[in-house]
mmCIF file of C-alpha atoms and ligand atoms in Angstrom:
data_model
loop_
_atom_site.group_PDB
_atom_site.id
_atom_site.type_symbol
_atom_site.label_atom_id
_atom_site.label_comp_id
_atom_site.label_asym_id
_atom_site.label_seq_id
_atom_site.Cartn_x
_atom_site.Cartn_y
_atom_site.Cartn_z
ATOM 1 C CA MET A 15 -11.537 -26.701 13.978
ATOM 2 C CA PRO A 16 -11.625 -24.456 11.205
ATOM 3 C CA THR A 17 -14.481 -21.579 12.030
ATOM 4 C CA ILE A 18 -16.925 -20.832 9.380
ATOM 5 C CA VAL A 19 -19.812 -18.409 9.249
ATOM 6 C CA LEU A 20 -22.471 -18.668 6.772
ATOM 7 C CA SER A 21 -25.055 -15.812 5.909
ATOM 8 C CA LEU A 22 -28.022 -18.107 4.462
ATOM 9 C CA GLY A 23 -30.557 -16.046 2.791
ATOM 10 C CA GLY A 24 -34.330 -16.420 3.841
ATOM 11 C CA SER A 25 -35.126 -16.951 0.028
ATOM 12 C CA ILE A 26 -32.619 -19.789 0.179
ATOM 13 C CA LEU A 27 -33.745 -21.572 3.098
ATOM 14 C CA LEU A 28 -37.411 -20.957 2.698
ATOM 15 C CA PRO A 29 -38.240 -19.819 -0.934
ATOM 16 C CA ASP A 30 -41.757 -20.091 0.021
ATOM 17 C CA ILE A 31 -43.739 -21.504 3.167
ATOM 18 C CA ASP A 32 -44.960 -24.418 0.863
ATOM 19 C CA ARG A 33 -41.585 -24.883 -0.694
ATOM 20 C CA PRO A 34 -39.068 -25.156 2.296
ATOM 21 C CA ASN A 35 -35.271 -26.148 1.328
ATOM 22 C CA ILE A 36 -34.885 -26.735 5.176
ATOM 23 C CA LYS A 37 -34.538 -30.695 5.179
ATOM 24 C CA PRO A 38 -31.305 -30.807 2.835
ATOM 25 C CA TYR A 39 -29.826 -28.242 5.010
ATOM 26 C CA ILE A 40 -30.266 -30.061 8.261
ATOM 27 C CA SER A 41 -28.078 -33.128 7.360
ATOM 28 C CA VAL A 42 -25.358 -30.976 5.487
ATOM 29 C CA LEU A 43 -25.090 -28.218 8.399
ATOM 30 C CA THR A 44 -24.981 -31.101 10.980
ATOM 31 C CA ARG A 45 -22.323 -32.926 8.965
ATOM 32 C CA ILE A 46 -20.161 -29.804 8.625
ATOM 33 C CA SER A 47 -20.501 -28.864 12.177
ATOM 34 C CA ALA A 48 -18.695 -32.387 13.170
ATOM 35 C CA ASN A 49 -15.286 -30.777 11.853
ATOM 36 C CA HIS A 50 -16.027 -27.017 11.662
ATOM 37 C CA ARG A 51 -17.114 -24.248 14.373
ATOM 38 C CA LEU A 52 -20.133 -23.202 12.462
ATOM 39 C CA PHE A 53 -22.340 -20.184 12.736
ATOM 40 C CA VAL A 54 -25.336 -19.415 10.591
ATOM 41 C CA VAL A 55 -26.864 -16.304 10.139
ATOM 42 C CA VAL A 56 -30.365 -16.628 8.370
ATOM 43 C CA GLY A 57 -32.189 -13.965 6.185
ATOM 44 C CA GLY A 58 -35.841 -12.943 6.184
ATOM 45 C CA GLY A 59 -36.362 -13.693 2.261
ATOM 46 C CA GLY A 60 -39.578 -13.183 0.679
ATOM 47 C CA THR A 61 -41.532 -13.107 3.598
ATOM 48 C CA ALA A 62 -39.559 -10.160 5.117
ATOM 49 C CA ARG A 63 -40.291 -8.145 2.140
ATOM 50 C CA GLN A 64 -43.958 -8.982 2.103
ATOM 51 C CA TYR A 65 -44.094 -7.352 5.447
ATOM 52 C CA ILE A 66 -41.846 -4.589 4.663
ATOM 53 C CA THR A 67 -44.280 -3.656 1.713
ATOM 54 C CA LEU A 68 -47.322 -3.763 3.882
ATOM 55 C CA ALA A 69 -45.643 -1.777 6.627
ATOM 56 C CA ARG A 70 -44.687 1.022 3.843
ATOM 57 C CA SER A 71 -48.223 0.945 2.428
ATOM 58 C CA PHE A 72 -49.302 2.232 6.124
ATOM 59 C CA LYS A 73 -46.284 4.975 5.717
ATOM 60 C CA ALA A 74 -44.318 3.250 8.116
ATOM 61 C CA ASP A 75 -40.977 4.534 8.255
ATOM 62 C CA GLU A 76 -37.860 2.758 7.031
ATOM 63 C CA ALA A 77 -36.361 1.832 10.339
ATOM 64 C CA PHE A 78 -39.697 0.574 11.474
ATOM 65 C CA SER A 79 -39.749 -1.889 8.318
ATOM 66 C CA ASP A 80 -36.143 -2.787 9.063
ATOM 67 C CA GLU A 81 -37.471 -3.779 12.587
ATOM 68 C CA LEU A 82 -40.305 -6.149 10.880
ATOM 69 C CA GLY A 83 -37.408 -7.579 8.631
ATOM 70 C CA ILE A 84 -35.475 -8.489 11.829
ATOM 71 C CA MET A 85 -38.384 -10.228 13.307
ATOM 72 C CA VAL A 86 -38.792 -12.199 10.180
ATOM 73 C CA THR A 87 -35.210 -13.313 10.210
ATOM 74 C CA ARG A 88 -35.519 -14.606 13.536
ATOM 75 C CA LEU A 89 -38.513 -16.345 13.052
ATOM 76 C CA ASN A 90 -36.896 -18.330 9.980
ATOM 77 C CA ALA A 91 -33.703 -18.607 12.321
ATOM 78 C CA THR A 92 -35.980 -20.127 15.119
ATOM 79 C CA LEU A 93 -37.459 -22.531 12.477
ATOM 80 C CA LEU A 94 -33.706 -23.835 11.624
ATOM 81 C CA VAL A 95 -32.762 -24.109 15.343
ATOM 82 C CA GLY A 96 -36.069 -26.446 15.636
ATOM 83 C CA ALA A 97 -35.254 -28.299 12.324
ATOM 84 C CA LEU A 98 -31.584 -28.760 13.501
ATOM 85 C CA GLY A 99 -32.581 -30.044 16.983
ATOM 86 C CA LYS A 100 -29.617 -31.563 19.167
ATOM 87 C CA ALA A 101 -27.068 -30.253 16.596
ATOM 88 C CA ALA A 102 -27.911 -26.597 17.319
ATOM 89 C CA TYR A 103 -27.650 -24.085 20.273
ATOM 90 C CA PRO A 104 -31.384 -24.295 21.412
ATOM 91 C CA CYS A 105 -31.999 -20.378 21.282
ATOM 92 C CA VAL A 106 -31.538 -17.785 18.437
ATOM 93 C CA VAL A 107 -28.774 -15.496 19.762
ATOM 94 C CA THR A 108 -29.211 -11.781 19.417
ATOM 95 C CA SER A 109 -25.708 -10.272 19.819
ATOM 96 C CA HIS A 110 -22.384 -11.042 18.644
ATOM 97 C CA THR A 111 -21.060 -11.808 22.080
ATOM 98 C CA GLU A 112 -24.027 -14.313 22.755
ATOM 99 C CA ALA A 113 -22.991 -15.983 19.792
ATOM 100 C CA LEU A 114 -19.510 -16.336 21.079
ATOM 101 C CA CYS A 115 -20.651 -17.538 24.201
ATOM 102 C CA ALA A 116 -22.947 -20.057 22.736
ATOM 103 C CA ALA A 117 -20.107 -21.633 20.495
ATOM 104 C CA GLU A 118 -18.598 -22.878 23.639
ATOM 105 C CA THR A 119 -21.175 -25.494 23.898
ATOM 106 C CA GLY A 120 -19.667 -26.905 20.462
ATOM 107 C CA LYS A 121 -23.203 -26.666 18.685
ATOM 108 C CA ILE A 122 -24.128 -24.888 15.772
ATOM 109 C CA VAL A 123 -24.906 -21.296 16.478
ATOM 110 C CA VAL A 124 -28.032 -19.826 14.825
ATOM 111 C CA MET A 125 -28.662 -15.955 14.629
ATOM 112 C CA GLY A 126 -30.947 -13.625 12.391
ATOM 113 C CA GLY A 127 -30.949 -9.843 12.253
ATOM 114 C CA ILE A 128 -29.983 -7.598 15.191
ATOM 115 C CA THR A 129 -30.176 -3.842 13.995
ATOM 116 C CA PRO A 130 -31.772 -1.495 11.702
ATOM 117 C CA GLY A 131 -30.230 -0.120 8.616
ATOM 118 C CA GLN A 132 -28.713 -3.356 7.336
ATOM 119 C CA THR A 133 -28.947 -6.722 6.308
ATOM 120 C CA THR A 134 -28.074 -10.084 7.799
ATOM 121 C CA ASP A 135 -25.279 -10.212 5.561
ATOM 122 C CA ALA A 136 -23.705 -7.212 7.726
ATOM 123 C CA VAL A 137 -24.439 -9.537 10.900
ATOM 124 C CA ALA A 138 -22.684 -12.261 9.500
ATOM 125 C CA ALA A 139 -19.619 -10.115 8.500
ATOM 126 C CA VAL A 140 -19.475 -8.652 11.795
ATOM 127 C CA LEU A 141 -19.701 -12.207 13.376
ATOM 128 C CA ALA A 142 -16.846 -13.364 10.984
ATOM 129 C CA GLU A 143 -14.773 -10.840 12.459
ATOM 130 C CA ARG A 144 -15.971 -11.533 16.226
ATOM 131 C CA THR A 145 -15.039 -15.318 15.879
ATOM 132 C CA GLY A 146 -11.960 -15.082 13.844
ATOM 133 C CA ALA A 147 -13.423 -17.124 11.099
ATOM 134 C CA ASP A 148 -11.275 -18.798 8.808
ATOM 135 C CA LEU A 149 -13.904 -18.156 5.838
ATOM 136 C CA PHE A 150 -17.213 -16.231 5.573
ATOM 137 C CA ILE A 151 -19.712 -17.640 3.031
ATOM 138 C CA ASN A 152 -22.772 -15.877 1.617
ATOM 139 C CA LEU A 153 -25.246 -18.317 0.149
ATOM 140 C CA THR A 154 -27.469 -16.694 -2.412
ATOM 141 C CA ALA A 155 -29.428 -17.543 -5.242
ATOM 142 C CA VAL A 156 -26.698 -16.614 -7.928
ATOM 143 C CA ASP A 157 -23.445 -18.557 -8.277
ATOM 144 C CA GLY A 158 -21.054 -15.542 -7.519
ATOM 145 C CA ILE A 159 -20.532 -11.872 -8.300
ATOM 146 C CA TYR A 160 -21.248 -10.594 -11.786
ATOM 147 C CA SER A 161 -20.514 -7.569 -13.795
ATOM 148 C CA ALA A 162 -24.134 -7.108 -14.050
ATOM 149 C CA ASP A 163 -27.392 -8.899 -13.394
ATOM 150 C CA PRO A 164 -27.179 -12.022 -15.156
ATOM 151 C CA ARG A 165 -30.909 -12.569 -14.956
ATOM 152 C CA LYS A 166 -31.355 -9.452 -17.010
ATOM 153 C CA ASP A 167 -27.964 -9.335 -18.979
ATOM 154 C CA PRO A 168 -26.756 -12.505 -20.711
ATOM 155 C CA SER A 169 -23.193 -11.004 -21.272
ATOM 156 C CA ALA A 170 -22.577 -10.476 -17.506
ATOM 157 C CA LYS A 171 -19.399 -12.167 -16.517
ATOM 158 C CA ARG A 172 -18.886 -13.790 -13.354
ATOM 159 C CA PHE A 173 -15.809 -12.652 -11.221
ATOM 160 C CA GLU A 174 -13.551 -15.643 -10.276
ATOM 161 C CA THR A 175 -12.088 -13.499 -7.642
ATOM 162 C CA MET A 176 -12.095 -9.814 -6.459
ATOM 163 C CA THR A 177 -10.738 -7.555 -3.687
ATOM 164 C CA PRO A 178 -13.371 -5.856 -1.189
ATOM 165 C CA ALA A 179 -12.370 -2.792 -2.631
ATOM 166 C CA GLU A 180 -13.646 -4.030 -6.230
ATOM 167 C CA LEU A 181 -16.641 -5.426 -4.431
ATOM 168 C CA LEU A 182 -17.384 -2.038 -2.901
ATOM 169 C CA GLY A 183 -17.455 -0.645 -6.464
ATOM 170 C CA VAL A 184 -20.043 -3.017 -7.636
ATOM 171 C CA VAL A 185 -22.300 -2.478 -4.361
ATOM 172 C CA ILE A 186 -21.718 1.238 -4.152
ATOM 173 C CA GLY A 187 -24.645 2.492 -6.122
ATOM 174 C CA GLN A 188 -27.001 0.086 -4.388
ATOM 175 C CA GLN A 189 -30.227 1.756 -2.415
ATOM 176 C CA ALA A 190 -30.308 1.419 1.419
ATOM 177 C CA VAL A 191 -33.993 0.845 2.196
ATOM 178 C CA ALA A 192 -35.679 -1.716 3.868
ATOM 179 C CA GLY A 193 -35.801 -5.206 2.433
ATOM 180 C CA VAL A 194 -33.973 -3.911 -0.362
ATOM 181 C CA ASN A 195 -32.574 -7.024 -2.692
ATOM 182 C CA THR A 196 -28.888 -6.505 -3.427
ATOM 183 C CA VAL A 197 -25.933 -8.168 -4.333
ATOM 184 C CA MET A 198 -24.455 -7.666 -0.875
ATOM 185 C CA ASP A 199 -25.028 -5.132 1.896
ATOM 186 C CA ILE A 200 -22.639 -2.270 1.642
ATOM 187 C CA VAL A 201 -21.903 -2.598 5.710
ATOM 188 C CA ALA A 202 -20.949 -6.119 4.841
ATOM 189 C CA VAL A 203 -18.617 -5.196 2.389
ATOM 190 C CA LYS A 204 -16.825 -2.601 4.497
ATOM 191 C CA MET A 205 -16.639 -5.172 7.370
ATOM 192 C CA VAL A 206 -15.080 -7.768 4.893
ATOM 193 C CA GLU A 207 -12.664 -4.993 3.927
ATOM 194 C CA ARG A 208 -11.965 -4.314 7.448
ATOM 195 C CA CYS A 209 -11.340 -7.726 8.909
ATOM 196 C CA GLY A 210 -9.496 -9.278 5.885
ATOM 197 C CA ILE A 211 -11.419 -12.576 6.186
ATOM 198 C CA PRO A 212 -11.912 -14.277 3.078
ATOM 199 C CA LEU A 213 -15.549 -14.145 1.650
ATOM 200 C CA LEU A 214 -17.105 -16.810 -0.620
ATOM 201 C CA VAL A 215 -20.196 -15.976 -2.481
ATOM 202 C CA MET A 216 -21.783 -18.835 -3.966
ATOM 203 C CA ASP A 217 -25.071 -20.540 -4.867
ATOM 204 C CA GLY A 218 -26.943 -21.993 -1.775
ATOM 205 C CA ARG A 219 -29.923 -23.371 -3.548
ATOM 206 C CA ASP A 220 -28.262 -26.849 -3.347
ATOM 207 C CA PRO A 221 -26.543 -27.387 0.155
ATOM 208 C CA ALA A 222 -24.460 -30.403 -1.455
ATOM 209 C CA LEU A 223 -22.276 -27.844 -3.294
ATOM 210 C CA LEU A 224 -21.490 -25.930 0.226
ATOM 211 C CA GLU A 225 -20.461 -29.411 1.389
ATOM 212 C CA SER A 226 -18.353 -30.847 -1.450
ATOM 213 C CA THR A 227 -16.797 -26.926 -1.667
ATOM 214 C CA LEU A 228 -15.708 -27.458 2.210
ATOM 215 C CA GLU A 229 -14.407 -31.100 1.527
ATOM 216 C CA THR A 230 -12.516 -30.435 -1.661
ATOM 217 C CA GLY A 231 -11.647 -26.675 -1.577
ATOM 218 C CA ARG A 232 -13.123 -26.452 -5.157
ATOM 219 C CA PHE A 233 -15.950 -24.072 -5.644
ATOM 220 C CA VAL A 234 -18.018 -22.408 -8.118
ATOM 221 C CA GLY A 235 -18.464 -18.823 -6.909
ATOM 222 C CA THR A 236 -16.748 -15.408 -6.321
ATOM 223 C CA LEU A 237 -13.914 -15.361 -3.927
ATOM 224 C CA VAL A 238 -13.574 -11.890 -2.155
ATOM 225 C CA THR A 239 -9.925 -11.504 -0.564
ATOM 226 C CA GLY A 240 -7.638 -8.804 -0.017
ATOM 227 C CA SER A 241 -4.735 -10.910 -0.186
ATOM 228 C CA GLY A 242 -5.494 -12.811 -3.166
ATOM 229 C CA LYS A 243 -4.780 -16.018 -1.398
ATOM 230 C CA ASN A 244 -6.906 -19.170 -1.649
ATOM 231 C CA PRO A 245 -8.159 -19.961 1.868
ATOM 232 C CA PHE A 246 -8.128 -23.764 1.083
ATOM 233 C CA PRO A 247 -7.499 -26.110 2.528
ATOM 234 C CA LEU A 248 -8.725 -24.433 5.854
ATOM 235 C CA LYS A 249 -6.605 -24.968 8.785
ATOM 236 C CA LYS A 250 -7.588 -28.202 11.152
HETATM 237 P P1 UTP B 320 -32.065 -9.848 4.931
HETATM 238 O O1 UTP B 320 -30.969 -10.014 5.501
HETATM 239 O O2 UTP B 320 -33.126 -11.296 4.870
HETATM 240 O O3 UTP B 320 -32.244 -9.319 3.807
HETATM 241 O O4 UTP B 320 -33.073 -8.888 5.740
HETATM 242 P P2 UTP B 320 -31.854 -9.670 2.332
HETATM 243 O O5 UTP B 320 -30.262 -9.328 1.716
HETATM 244 O O6 UTP B 320 -33.057 -9.290 1.504
HETATM 245 O O7 UTP B 320 -31.742 -11.300 2.318
HETATM 246 P P3 UTP B 320 -32.479 -12.771 1.729
HETATM 247 O O8 UTP B 320 -33.500 -12.346 0.792
HETATM 248 O O9 UTP B 320 -33.121 -13.261 2.964
HETATM 249 O O10 UTP B 320 -31.266 -13.578 1.038
HETATM 250 C C1 UTP B 320 -34.414 -8.396 5.615
HETATM 251 C C2 UTP B 320 -34.637 -7.101 5.992
HETATM 252 O O11 UTP B 320 -34.673 -7.089 7.512
HETATM 253 C C3 UTP B 320 -33.976 -5.777 7.834
HETATM 254 C C4 UTP B 320 -33.613 -5.127 6.554
HETATM 255 O O12 UTP B 320 -34.768 -4.279 6.137
HETATM 256 C C5 UTP B 320 -33.668 -6.272 5.547
HETATM 257 O O13 UTP B 320 -33.717 -5.677 4.096
HETATM 258 N N1 UTP B 320 -32.706 -6.122 8.948
HETATM 259 C C6 UTP B 320 -32.150 -7.248 8.836
HETATM 260 C C7 UTP B 320 -32.262 -5.205 9.463
HETATM 261 O O14 UTP B 320 -33.023 -3.991 9.405
HETATM 262 N N2 UTP B 320 -31.251 -5.299 10.338
HETATM 263 C C8 UTP B 320 -30.852 -6.721 10.355
HETATM 264 O O15 UTP B 320 -29.686 -6.820 11.146
HETATM 265 C C9 UTP B 320 -31.012 -7.480 9.500
#
């Protein structure tokens, strides 16, 4: 079975507590797990940013704010575990080794954040390396990586493929503070460069897209690969 690691942004899964996008994900993830070894790393989204902003107003340091963010990612991850029911390993794992052990059950393994100074994209990138994943997918609210922010610059162009070094060039100027909303965490990109596992950055708002991508190998997004090779079809 191919191994897939998903970085599932909190803002994708739970855009708002009143507007959850969890239900459509349950059936898709459960079906994908029937023929993939599946790991899901859940982000903290807007709720994490709200807590971080509040902590900062009390002059909390950035590492403390990161800890709050981690708690929210684990809260969201716990909600996903509950929603997946028997399809998921029943605990949110808190280390990469624990994730490997949990995968032995054959169930979907769910994680949140683990350590200050990074985001769940970095957790997922290291997990991709530890699990020898065939593909690492970053599910975001944008359909790939653009030359500029497409919400602000209509002339921004989406990259169909790029190398990790080129992606590093895009993210290098990003800030490194708690709750920062960026294309991708620089630690994650460094890990992708190091392990050589292909990364697909795609729109996660409609989980049906994820399922069809894995089924057909056709995708809309940005493929980040050092080898330039298309990872599809994934090995059986
Ligand atoms: P996220 O991974 O959710 O950040 O972590 P994000 O990139 O904003 O993701 P979305 O919005 O969910 O897509 C939220 C915050 O939690 C802390 C950081 O402060 C991060 O910005 N965090 C998370 C850590 O410090 N370490 C971790 O391992 C994970």
